[in-house]
Every structure is written in C-alpha cells, then in structure tokens.
PDB file of C-alpha atoms in Angstrom:
ATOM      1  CA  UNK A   1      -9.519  -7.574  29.236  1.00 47.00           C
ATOM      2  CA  UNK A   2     -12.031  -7.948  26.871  1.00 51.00           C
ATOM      3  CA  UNK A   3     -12.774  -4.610  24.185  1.00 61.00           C
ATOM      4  CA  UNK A   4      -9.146  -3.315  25.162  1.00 67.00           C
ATOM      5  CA  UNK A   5      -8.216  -1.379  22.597  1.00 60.00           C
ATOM      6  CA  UNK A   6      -4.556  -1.776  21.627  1.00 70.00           C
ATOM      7  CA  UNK A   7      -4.541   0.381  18.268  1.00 75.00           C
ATOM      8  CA  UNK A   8      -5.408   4.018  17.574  1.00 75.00           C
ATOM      9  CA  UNK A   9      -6.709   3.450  13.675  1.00 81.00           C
ATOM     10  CA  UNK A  10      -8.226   6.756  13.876  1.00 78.00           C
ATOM     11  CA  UNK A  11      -8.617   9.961  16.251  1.00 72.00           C
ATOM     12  CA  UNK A  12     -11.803   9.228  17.088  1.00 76.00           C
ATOM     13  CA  UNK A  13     -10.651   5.824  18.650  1.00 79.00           C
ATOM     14  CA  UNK A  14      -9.390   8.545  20.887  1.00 81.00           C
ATOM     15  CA  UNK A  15     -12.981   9.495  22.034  1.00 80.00           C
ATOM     16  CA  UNK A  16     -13.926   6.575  24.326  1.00 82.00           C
ATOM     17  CA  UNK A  17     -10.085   6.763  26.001  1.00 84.00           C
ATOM     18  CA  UNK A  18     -11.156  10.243  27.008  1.00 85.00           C
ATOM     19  CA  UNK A  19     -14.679   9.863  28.021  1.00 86.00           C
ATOM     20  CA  UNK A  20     -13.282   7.297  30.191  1.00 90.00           C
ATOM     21  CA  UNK A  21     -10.926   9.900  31.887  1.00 91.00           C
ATOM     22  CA  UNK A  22     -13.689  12.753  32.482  1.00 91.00           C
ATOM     23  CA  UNK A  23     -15.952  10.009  34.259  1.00 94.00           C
ATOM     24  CA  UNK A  24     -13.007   9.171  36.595  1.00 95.00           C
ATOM     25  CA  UNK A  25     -12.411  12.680  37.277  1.00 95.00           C
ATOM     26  CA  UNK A  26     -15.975  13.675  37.670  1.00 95.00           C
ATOM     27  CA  UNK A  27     -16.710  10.869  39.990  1.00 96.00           C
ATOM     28  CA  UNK A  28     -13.420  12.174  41.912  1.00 95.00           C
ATOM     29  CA  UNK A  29     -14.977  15.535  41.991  1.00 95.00           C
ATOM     30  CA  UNK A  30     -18.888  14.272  43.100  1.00 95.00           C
ATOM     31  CA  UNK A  31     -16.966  12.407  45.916  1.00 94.00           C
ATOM     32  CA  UNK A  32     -14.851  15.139  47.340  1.00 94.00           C
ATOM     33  CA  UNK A  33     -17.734  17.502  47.193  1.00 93.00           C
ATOM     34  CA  UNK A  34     -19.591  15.288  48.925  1.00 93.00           C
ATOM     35  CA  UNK A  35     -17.430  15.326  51.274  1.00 92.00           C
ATOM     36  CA  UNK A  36     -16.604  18.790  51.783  1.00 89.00           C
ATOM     37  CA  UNK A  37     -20.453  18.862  52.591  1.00 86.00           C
ATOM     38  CA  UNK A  38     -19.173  17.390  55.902  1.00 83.00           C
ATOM     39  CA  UNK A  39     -16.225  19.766  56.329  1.00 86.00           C
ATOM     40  CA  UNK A  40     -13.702  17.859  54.340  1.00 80.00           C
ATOM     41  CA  UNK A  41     -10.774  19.570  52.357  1.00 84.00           C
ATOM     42  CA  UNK A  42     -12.195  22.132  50.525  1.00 91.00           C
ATOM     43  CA  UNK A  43      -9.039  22.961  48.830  1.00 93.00           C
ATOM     44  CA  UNK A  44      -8.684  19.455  47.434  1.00 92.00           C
ATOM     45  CA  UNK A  45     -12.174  19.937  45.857  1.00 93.00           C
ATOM     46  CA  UNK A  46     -11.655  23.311  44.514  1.00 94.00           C
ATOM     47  CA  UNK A  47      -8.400  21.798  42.768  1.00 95.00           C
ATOM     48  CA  UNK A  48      -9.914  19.391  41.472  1.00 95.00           C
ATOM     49  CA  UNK A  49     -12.898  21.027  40.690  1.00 95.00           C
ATOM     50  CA  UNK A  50     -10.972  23.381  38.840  1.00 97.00           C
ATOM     51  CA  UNK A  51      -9.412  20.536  36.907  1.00 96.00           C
ATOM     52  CA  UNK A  52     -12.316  19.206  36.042  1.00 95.00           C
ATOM     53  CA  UNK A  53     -13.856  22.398  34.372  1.00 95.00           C
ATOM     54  CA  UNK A  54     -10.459  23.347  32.298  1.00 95.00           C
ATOM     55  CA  UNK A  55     -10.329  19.556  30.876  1.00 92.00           C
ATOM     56  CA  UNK A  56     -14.484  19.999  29.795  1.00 90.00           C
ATOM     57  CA  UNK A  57     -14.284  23.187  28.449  1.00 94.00           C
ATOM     58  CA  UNK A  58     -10.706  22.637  26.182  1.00 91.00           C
ATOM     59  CA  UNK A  59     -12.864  19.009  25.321  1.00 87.00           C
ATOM     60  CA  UNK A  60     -15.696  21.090  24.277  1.00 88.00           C
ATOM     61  CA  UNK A  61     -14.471  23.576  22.330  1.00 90.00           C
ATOM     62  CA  UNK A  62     -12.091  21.328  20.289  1.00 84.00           C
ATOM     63  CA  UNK A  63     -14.691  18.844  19.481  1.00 83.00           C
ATOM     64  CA  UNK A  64     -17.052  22.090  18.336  1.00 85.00           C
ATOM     65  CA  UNK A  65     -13.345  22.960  16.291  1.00 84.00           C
ATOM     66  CA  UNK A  66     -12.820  19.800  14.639  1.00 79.00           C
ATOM     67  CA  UNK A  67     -15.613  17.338  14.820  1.00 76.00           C
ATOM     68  CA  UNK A  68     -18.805  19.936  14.440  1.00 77.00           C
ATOM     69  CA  UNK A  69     -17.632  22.460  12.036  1.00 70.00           C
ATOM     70  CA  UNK A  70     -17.049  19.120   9.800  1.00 70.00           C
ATOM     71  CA  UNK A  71     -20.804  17.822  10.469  1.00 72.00           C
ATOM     72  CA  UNK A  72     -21.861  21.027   9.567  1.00 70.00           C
ATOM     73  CA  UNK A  73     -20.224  21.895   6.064  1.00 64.00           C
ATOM     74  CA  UNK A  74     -17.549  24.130   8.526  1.00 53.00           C
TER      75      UNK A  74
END
C-alpha cells in the first residue's frame, strides 16, 4: 500500500494513525444514527455514540496538554 507507514520516528507520526480511527468511528456513528432515524437499535447508537464522545474529548484535551501548551510558550 502506498504511504503505509511502517515506523513511528516521532509521536506525532501518531496523529494521522488516529485521525484515521475517529473518521471510522464517526462514520460508524453517522450510519447507525441514521438508522435509528428509521427505528433501528438505538442502544447500538447510544454505545457507540458514547464511544465516540469519550475518544474526542480524551483526544482533545491531551493535544491542548501536550501539543498547545508547547505552541504557546506553556
């Protein structure tokens, strides 16, 4: 596959690894909302709704821990 990475030089290398992961699980989330709309499993999407928000929040505030403070003399 080409642009596979196969070496973590740095933490940031990290970054694109993860964005990947919070797509796939926000595209999981848009989908069974969607389809909870039509009286799907609305326990599924509050699961994985719930997912969703604890993996973006613990994201944000460690990237506003150790990548901000830094940009900003922190």
């Amino acid at each position: 596959m080409v642009g596979e990475m196969t070496r973590l030089d740095s933490p940031i290398d990290v970054m694109s690894l993860m964005h990947k992961a919070f797509r796939a699980v926000s595209e999981r989330v848009e989908k069974l909302a969607a389809q909870s709309e039509g009286g799907g499993n609305l326990k599924a999407f509050t699961a994985a709704y719930q997912f969703w928000i604890k993996q973006l929040l613990h994201h944000a505030t460690a990237e506003d821990q150790y990548m901000t403070a830094q940009l900003v003399g922190g």
